[in-house]
Phi, psi and omega in degrees: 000306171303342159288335187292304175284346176286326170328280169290344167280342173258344156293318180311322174243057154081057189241156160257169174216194083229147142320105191215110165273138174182152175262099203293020173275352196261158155269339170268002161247019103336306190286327180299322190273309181311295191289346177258357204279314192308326168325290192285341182259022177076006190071020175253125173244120190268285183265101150263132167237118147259140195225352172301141152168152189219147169287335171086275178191159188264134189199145168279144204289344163327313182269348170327110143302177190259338157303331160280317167284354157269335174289308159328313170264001185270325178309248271247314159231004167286312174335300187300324201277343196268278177320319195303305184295345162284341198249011192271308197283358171268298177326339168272340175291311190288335194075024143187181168170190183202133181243128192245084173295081221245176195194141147275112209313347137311339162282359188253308190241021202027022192044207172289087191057055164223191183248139176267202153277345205289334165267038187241303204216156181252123164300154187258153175248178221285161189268317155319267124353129160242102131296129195287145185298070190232146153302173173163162207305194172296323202313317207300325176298322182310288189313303176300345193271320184305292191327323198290326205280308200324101169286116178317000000 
């Protein structure tokens, strides 16, 4: 429902869409959504935001099984490495696009007792931009995705 309505508010102010379900921790269905999206879009990706991540589940890393930790990294980076490798070789063809990656402060800090990245990897900022690490309302996500989008 909530897709839906995200939907119509970007057809309302003259954006196109569609609606495509799959799970991007899989690479064949990644491949599956890509190939319907190039379908429906004339073979053009202007934009990818990878936006999957999950907390999985809370365990202190003492307590990691190696199945949580994998679902943990297939949620949070395969995922992102499964869209991404479909959308670099169209965006190098059109000669442009933009990849918007997002995280949650839980992937920095693993929230309450659970497990984050922070001890593995320091999160990378934005590669265009350095955008500074802050929270901030939705409005506020908005404005950075416009600034980010702007294409040369």
């Amino acid at each position: 429902q909530g897709a839906r309505e995200t939907l119509d508010a970007v057809i309302r102010a003259g954006g196109k869409g569609c609606l495509l379900q799959g799970d991007v921790t899989r690479r064949t269905d990644v491949d599956r959504i890509f190939d319907q999206f190039l379908a429906a879009s004339a073979g053009r990706l202007d934009i990818l935001v990878n936006n999957a991540g999950a907390l999985v589940k809370r365990t202190a890393i003492e307590d990691l099984d190696e199945e949580t930790w994998n679902e943990v990294l297939a949620v949070n980076v395969t995922s992102t490495v499964n869209c991404t490798r479909r959308a670099i070789p169209l965006m190098t063809a059109q000669g442009e696009g933009v990849i918007i990656n997002i995280s949650s402060i839980a992937a920095a800090t693993g929230g309450a007792g659970a497990v984050g990245f922070v001890p593995f990897a320091k999160p990378p900022r934005a590669n265009r931009h350095d955008a500074p690490n802050a929270l901030g309302s939705p409005q506020d996500v908005c404005r950075s995705f416009r600034f980010l989008i702007q294409l040369d």
